CSV table of C-alpha atoms and ligand atoms in Angstrom, one decimal:
chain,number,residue,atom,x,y,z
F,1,UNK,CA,-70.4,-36.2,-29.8
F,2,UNK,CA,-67.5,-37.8,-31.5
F,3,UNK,CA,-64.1,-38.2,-29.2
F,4,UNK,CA,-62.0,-36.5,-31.7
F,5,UNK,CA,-64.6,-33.4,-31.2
F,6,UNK,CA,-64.6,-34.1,-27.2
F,7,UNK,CA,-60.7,-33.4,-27.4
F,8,UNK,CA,-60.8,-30.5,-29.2
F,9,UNK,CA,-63.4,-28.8,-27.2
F,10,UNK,CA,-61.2,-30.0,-23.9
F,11,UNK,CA,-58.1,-28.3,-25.5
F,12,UNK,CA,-59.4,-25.0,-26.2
F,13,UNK,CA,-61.6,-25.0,-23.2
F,14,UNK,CA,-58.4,-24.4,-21.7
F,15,UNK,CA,-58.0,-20.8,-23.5
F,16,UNK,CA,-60.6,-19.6,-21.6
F,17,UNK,CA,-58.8,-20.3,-17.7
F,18,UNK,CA,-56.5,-18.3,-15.5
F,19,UNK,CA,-52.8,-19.2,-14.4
F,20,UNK,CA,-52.9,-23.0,-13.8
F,21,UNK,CA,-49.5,-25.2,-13.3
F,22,UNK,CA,-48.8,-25.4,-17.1
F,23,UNK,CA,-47.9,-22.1,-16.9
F,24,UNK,CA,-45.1,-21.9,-14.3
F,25,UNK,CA,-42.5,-23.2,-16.1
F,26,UNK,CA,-43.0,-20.6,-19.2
F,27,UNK,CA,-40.0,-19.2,-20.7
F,28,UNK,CA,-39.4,-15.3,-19.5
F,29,UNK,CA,-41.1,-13.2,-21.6
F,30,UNK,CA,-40.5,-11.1,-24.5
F,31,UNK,CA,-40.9,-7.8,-22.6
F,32,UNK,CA,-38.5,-9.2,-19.6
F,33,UNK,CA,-35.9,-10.1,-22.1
F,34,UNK,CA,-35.9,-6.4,-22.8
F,35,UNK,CA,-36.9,-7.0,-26.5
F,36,UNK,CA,-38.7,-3.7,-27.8
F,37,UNK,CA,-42.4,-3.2,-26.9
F,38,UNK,CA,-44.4,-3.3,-30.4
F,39,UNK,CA,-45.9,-0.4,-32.0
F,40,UNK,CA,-48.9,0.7,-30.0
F,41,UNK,CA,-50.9,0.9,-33.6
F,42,UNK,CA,-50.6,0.5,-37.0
F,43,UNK,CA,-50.7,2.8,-39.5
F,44,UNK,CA,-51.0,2.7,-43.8
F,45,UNK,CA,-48.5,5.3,-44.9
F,46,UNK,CA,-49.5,7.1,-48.1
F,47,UNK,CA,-53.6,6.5,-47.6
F,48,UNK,CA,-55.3,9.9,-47.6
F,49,UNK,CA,-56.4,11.0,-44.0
F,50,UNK,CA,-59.5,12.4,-42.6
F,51,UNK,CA,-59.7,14.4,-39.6
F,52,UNK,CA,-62.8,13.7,-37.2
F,53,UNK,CA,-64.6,15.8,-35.2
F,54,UNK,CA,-63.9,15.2,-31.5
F,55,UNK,CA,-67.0,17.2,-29.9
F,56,UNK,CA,-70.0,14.8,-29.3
F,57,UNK,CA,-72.0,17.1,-27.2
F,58,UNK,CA,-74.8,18.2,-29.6
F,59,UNK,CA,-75.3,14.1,-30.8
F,60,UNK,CA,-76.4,12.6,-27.9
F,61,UNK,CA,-79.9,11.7,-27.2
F,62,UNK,CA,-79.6,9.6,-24.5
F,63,UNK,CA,-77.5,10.6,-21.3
F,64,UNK,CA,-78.7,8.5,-18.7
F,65,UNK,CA,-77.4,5.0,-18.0
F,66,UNK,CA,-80.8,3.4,-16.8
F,67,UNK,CA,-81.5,4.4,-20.3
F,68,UNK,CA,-79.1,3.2,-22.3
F,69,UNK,CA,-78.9,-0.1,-20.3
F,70,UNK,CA,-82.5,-0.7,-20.5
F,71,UNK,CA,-82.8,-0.4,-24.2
F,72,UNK,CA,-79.8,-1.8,-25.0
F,73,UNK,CA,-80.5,-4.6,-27.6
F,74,UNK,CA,-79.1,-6.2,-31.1
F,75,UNK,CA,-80.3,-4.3,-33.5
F,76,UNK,CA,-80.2,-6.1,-37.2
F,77,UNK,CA,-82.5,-3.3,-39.3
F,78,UNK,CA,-81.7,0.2,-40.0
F,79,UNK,CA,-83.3,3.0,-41.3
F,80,UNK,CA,-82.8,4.2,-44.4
F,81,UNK,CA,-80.3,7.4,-45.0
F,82,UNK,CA,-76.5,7.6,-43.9
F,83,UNK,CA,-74.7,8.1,-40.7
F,84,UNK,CA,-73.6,11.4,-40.1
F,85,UNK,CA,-69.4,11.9,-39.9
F,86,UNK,CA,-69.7,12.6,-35.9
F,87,UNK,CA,-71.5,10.0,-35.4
F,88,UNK,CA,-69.1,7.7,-36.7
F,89,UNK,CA,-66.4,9.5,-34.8
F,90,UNK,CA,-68.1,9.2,-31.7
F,91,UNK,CA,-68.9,5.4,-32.4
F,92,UNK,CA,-65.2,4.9,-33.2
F,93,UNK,CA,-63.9,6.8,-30.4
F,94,UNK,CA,-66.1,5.4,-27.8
F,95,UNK,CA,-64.9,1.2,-29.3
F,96,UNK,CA,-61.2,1.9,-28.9
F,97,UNK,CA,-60.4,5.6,-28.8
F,98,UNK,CA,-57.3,7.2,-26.9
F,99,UNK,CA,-57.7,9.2,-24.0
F,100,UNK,CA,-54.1,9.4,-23.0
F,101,UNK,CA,-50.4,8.3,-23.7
F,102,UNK,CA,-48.4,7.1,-20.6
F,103,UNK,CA,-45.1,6.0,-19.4
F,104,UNK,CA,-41.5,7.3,-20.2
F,105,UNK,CA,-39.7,3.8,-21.9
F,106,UNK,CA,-42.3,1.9,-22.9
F,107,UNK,CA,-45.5,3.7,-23.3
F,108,UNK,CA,-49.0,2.4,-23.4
F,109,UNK,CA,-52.4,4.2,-24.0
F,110,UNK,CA,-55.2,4.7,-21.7
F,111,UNK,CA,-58.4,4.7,-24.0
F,112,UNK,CA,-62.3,4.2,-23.4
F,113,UNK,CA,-62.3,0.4,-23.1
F,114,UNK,CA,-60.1,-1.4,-20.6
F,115,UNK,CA,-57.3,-4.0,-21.7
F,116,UNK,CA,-55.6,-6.0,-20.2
F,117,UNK,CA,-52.3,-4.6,-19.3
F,118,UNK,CA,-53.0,-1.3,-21.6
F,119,UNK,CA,-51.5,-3.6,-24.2
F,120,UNK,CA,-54.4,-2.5,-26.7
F,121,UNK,CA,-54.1,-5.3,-29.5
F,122,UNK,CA,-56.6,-4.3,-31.2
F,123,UNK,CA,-57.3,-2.2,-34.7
F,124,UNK,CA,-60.5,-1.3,-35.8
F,125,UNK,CA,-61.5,-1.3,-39.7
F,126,UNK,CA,-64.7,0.2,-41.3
F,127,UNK,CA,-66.6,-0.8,-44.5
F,128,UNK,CA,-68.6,2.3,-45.1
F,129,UNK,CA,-72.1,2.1,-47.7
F,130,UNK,CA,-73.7,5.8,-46.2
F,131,UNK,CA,-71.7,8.2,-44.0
F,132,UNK,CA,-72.2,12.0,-45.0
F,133,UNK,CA,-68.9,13.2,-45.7
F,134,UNK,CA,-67.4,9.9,-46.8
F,135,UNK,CA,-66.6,8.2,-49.8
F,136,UNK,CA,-67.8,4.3,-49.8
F,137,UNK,CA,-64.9,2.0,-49.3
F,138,UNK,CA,-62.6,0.6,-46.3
F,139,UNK,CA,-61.4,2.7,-43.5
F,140,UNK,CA,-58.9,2.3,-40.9
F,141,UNK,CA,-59.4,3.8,-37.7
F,142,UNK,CA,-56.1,5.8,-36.4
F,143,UNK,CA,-56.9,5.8,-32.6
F,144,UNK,CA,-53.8,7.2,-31.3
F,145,UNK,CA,-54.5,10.3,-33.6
F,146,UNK,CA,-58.7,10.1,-34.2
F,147,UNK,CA,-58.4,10.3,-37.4
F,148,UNK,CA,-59.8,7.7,-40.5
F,149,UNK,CA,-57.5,6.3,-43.0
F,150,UNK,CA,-59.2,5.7,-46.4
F,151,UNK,CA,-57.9,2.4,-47.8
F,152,UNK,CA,-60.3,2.4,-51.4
F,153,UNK,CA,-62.8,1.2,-52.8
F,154,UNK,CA,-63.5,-2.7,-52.1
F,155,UNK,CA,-65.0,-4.3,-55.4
F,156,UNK,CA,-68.5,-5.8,-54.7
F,157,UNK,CA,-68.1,-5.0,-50.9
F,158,UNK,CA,-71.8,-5.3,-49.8
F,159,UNK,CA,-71.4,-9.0,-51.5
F,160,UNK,CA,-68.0,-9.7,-50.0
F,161,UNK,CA,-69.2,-8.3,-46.6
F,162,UNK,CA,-72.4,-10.7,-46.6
F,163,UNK,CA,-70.8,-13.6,-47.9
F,164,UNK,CA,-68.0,-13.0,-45.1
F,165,UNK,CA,-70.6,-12.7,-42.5
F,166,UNK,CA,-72.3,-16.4,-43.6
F,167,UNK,CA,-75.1,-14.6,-46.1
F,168,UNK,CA,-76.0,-12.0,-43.1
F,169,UNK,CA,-76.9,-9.3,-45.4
F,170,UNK,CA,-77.8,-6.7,-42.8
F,171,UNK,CA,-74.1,-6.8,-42.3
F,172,UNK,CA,-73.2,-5.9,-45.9
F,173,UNK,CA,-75.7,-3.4,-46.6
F,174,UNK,CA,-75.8,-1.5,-43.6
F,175,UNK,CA,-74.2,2.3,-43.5
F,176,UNK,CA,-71.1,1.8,-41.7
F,177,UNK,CA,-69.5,-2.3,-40.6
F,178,UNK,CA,-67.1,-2.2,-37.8
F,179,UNK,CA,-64.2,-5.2,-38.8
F,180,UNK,CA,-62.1,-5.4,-35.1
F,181,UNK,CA,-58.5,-7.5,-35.8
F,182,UNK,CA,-56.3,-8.7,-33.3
F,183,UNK,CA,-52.3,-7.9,-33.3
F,184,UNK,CA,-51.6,-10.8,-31.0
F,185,UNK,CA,-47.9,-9.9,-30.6
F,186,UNK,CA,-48.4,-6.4,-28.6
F,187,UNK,CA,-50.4,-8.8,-25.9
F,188,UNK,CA,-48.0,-11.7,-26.3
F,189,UNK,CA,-45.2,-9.5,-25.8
F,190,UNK,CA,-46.1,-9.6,-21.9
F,191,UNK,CA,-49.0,-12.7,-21.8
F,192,UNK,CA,-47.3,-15.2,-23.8
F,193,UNK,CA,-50.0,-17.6,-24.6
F,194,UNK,CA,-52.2,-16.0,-21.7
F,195,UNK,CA,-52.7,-13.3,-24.4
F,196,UNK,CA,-55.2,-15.1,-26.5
F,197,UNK,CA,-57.3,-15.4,-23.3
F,198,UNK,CA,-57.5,-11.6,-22.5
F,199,UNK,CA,-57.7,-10.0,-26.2
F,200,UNK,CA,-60.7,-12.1,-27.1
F,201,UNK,CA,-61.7,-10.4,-23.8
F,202,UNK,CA,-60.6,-7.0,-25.2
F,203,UNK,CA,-62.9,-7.1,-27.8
F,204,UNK,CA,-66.0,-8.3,-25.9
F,205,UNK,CA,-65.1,-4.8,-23.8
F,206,UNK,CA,-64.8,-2.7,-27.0
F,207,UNK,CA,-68.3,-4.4,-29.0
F,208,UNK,CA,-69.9,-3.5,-25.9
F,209,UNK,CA,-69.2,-0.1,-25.6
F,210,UNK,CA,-69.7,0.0,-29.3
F,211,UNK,CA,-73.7,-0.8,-28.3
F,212,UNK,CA,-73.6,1.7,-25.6
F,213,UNK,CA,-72.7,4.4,-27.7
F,214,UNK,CA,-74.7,3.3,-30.3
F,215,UNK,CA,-77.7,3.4,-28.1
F,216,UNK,CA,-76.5,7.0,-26.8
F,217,UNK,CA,-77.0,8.8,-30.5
F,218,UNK,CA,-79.5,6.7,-32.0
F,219,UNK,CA,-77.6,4.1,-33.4
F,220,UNK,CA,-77.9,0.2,-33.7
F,221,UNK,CA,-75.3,-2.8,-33.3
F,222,UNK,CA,-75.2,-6.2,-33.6
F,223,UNK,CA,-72.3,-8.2,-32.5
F,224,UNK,CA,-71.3,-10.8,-35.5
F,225,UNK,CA,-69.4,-13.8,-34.3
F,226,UNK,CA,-70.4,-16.1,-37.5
F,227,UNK,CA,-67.9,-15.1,-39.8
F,228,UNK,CA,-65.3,-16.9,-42.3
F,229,UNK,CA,-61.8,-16.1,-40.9
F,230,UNK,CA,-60.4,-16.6,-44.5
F,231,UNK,CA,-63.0,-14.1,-46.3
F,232,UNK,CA,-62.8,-11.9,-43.7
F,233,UNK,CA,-59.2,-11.5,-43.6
F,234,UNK,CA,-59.2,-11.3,-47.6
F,235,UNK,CA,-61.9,-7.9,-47.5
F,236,UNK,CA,-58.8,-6.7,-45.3
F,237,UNK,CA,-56.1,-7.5,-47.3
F,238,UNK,CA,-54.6,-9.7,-44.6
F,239,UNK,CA,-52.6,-13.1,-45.3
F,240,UNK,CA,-54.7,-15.8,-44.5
F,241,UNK,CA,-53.3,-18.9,-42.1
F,242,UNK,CA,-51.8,-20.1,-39.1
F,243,UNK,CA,-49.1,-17.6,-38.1
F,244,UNK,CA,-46.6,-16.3,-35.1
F,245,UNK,CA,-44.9,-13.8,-36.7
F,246,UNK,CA,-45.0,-10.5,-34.3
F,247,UNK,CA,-47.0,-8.3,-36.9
F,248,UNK,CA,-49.5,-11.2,-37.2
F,249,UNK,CA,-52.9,-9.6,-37.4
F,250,UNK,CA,-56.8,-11.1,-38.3
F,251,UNK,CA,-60.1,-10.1,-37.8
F,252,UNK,CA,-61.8,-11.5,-34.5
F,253,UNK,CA,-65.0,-9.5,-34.2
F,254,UNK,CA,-67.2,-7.9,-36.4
F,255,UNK,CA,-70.4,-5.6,-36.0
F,256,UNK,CA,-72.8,-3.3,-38.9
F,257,UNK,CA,-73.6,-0.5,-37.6
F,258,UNK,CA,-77.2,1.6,-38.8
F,259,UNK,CA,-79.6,4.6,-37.5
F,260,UNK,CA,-82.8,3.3,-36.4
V,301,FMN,C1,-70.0,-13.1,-29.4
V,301,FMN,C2,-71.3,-12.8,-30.0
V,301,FMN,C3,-71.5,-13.3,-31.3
V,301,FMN,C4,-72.7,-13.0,-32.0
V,301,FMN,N1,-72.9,-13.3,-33.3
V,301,FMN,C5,-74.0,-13.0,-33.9
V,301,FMN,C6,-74.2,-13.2,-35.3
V,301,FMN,O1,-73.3,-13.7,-36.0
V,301,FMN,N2,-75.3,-12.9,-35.9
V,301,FMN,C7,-76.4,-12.3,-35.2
V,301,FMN,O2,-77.4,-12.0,-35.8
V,301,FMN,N3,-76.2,-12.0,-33.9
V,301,FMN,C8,-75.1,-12.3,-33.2
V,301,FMN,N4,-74.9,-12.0,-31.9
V,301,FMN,C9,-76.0,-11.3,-31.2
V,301,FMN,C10,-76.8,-12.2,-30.3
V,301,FMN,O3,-77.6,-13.1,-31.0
V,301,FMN,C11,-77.6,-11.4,-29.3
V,301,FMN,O4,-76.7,-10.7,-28.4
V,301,FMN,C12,-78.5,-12.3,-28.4
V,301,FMN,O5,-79.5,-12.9,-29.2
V,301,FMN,C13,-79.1,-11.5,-27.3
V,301,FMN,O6,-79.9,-10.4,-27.8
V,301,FMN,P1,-79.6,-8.9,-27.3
V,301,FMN,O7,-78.2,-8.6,-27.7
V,301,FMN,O8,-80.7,-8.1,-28.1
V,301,FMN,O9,-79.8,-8.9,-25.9
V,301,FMN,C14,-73.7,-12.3,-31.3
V,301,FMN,C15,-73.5,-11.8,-30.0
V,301,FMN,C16,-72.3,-12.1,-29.4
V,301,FMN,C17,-72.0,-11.5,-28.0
């Protein structure tokens, strides 16, 4: 291994640690310098909205957690034929759906994955080829409300998916593609630079419930790590690039979903 690439790894090894010295003498933060806490999501005003079903009873197949745990696995082939509109909703709402609001000032939301802080950076996107109910296109997932926000049609998306996803065409073609982004600035707000440390761990806590549930009605997952950052941020309409503005935001994690 080359020095310069020994360096690199040593500096972002250092993401991954806890407090150390470095980290004592960090300005206050944003949040103690009373500056306003950022929205706790996003949303695309003026994108039709769909309403989803919020009852999951009559979906599941699997209850038990020996179950679910045992046949857990990545799952990169689907059957043929769509997803149907709850179970999408109950796939969204089990990744990063809201279970409650809380606090009087500066509120936060308590939803089915941990975070660190209830700072919730996260947004979740969908790319959808076959869900009954749905037109194909891009979707925004509107936790705080559990409802979808259709944001049209994506010119050759199976292709743009794919070639996002380094040629993984299971990704492109299969019925439903989660896209999770990162808004840095609602974690930094408190973290600082500690914040890229726990939302990478955020979304490692959302995938995985993601398989869970997927496992629970049916449904396969496959976590997707290899993926272009610029491409991927494109198929979102996201500017591309090194950034600190506070409504910074990029994909980080991406996963197709399928029946099996
Ligand atoms: C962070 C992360 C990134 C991954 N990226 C990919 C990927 O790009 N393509 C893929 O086919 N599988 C990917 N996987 C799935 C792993 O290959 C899979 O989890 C591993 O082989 C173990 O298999 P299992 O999940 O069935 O237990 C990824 C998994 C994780 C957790």
């Amino acid at each position: 291994m080359e020095d310069k690439m020994k360096l690199r790894i040593m500096e972002q090894r250092e993401v991954m640690k806890g407090y150390t010295d470095a980290d004592a003498d960090d300005e206050v933060t944003d949040q103690e310098s009373g500056l306003p806490q950022p929205a706790l999501d996003k949303a695309c005003p003026g994108s039709p909205v769909i309403s989803l079903p919020r009852d999951f009873e009559d979906i599941l197949t699997k209850r038990d957690i020996m179950d679910v745990l045992e046949q857990r696995t990545s799952r990169r082939q689907y059957a043929d034929g769509p997803l149907s509109l709850k179970e999408l909703a109950f796939l969204l709402w089990s990744s990063l759906g809201v279970k409650k609001v809380i606090g009087k000032k500066n509120h936060a939301t308590l939803r089915t994955v941990p975070s660190a802080g209830a700072r919730h950076p996260l947004e979740l996107y969908v790319f959808v080829t076959g869900v009954e109910g749905l037109s194909r296109g891009l979707y925004h997932y509107l936790a705080l409300e559990h409802k979808l926000e259709y944001l049209g049609e994506v010119e050759d998306q199976e292709n743009r998916v794919t070639a996002a996803c380094c040629g993984q065409a299971f990704v492109g073609t299969a019925p439903a593609t989660f896209f999770w982004t990162a808004v840095p600035y609602r974690s930094e707000w408190r973290y600082q630079a500690k914040a890229q440390k726990y939302i990478l761990l955020d979304a490692g806590h959302s995938c995985e419930n993601l398989y869970l549930a997927c496992e629970a009605v049916g449904c396969g997952t496959c976590a997707i790590g290899a993926y272009e950052q610029p491409l991927a941020d494109e198929l979102l309409n996201l500017p591309t690039g090194p950034s600190y503005d506070n409504d910074s935001e990029f994909v980080i994690y991406i996963a197709p979903v399928g029946k099996i």
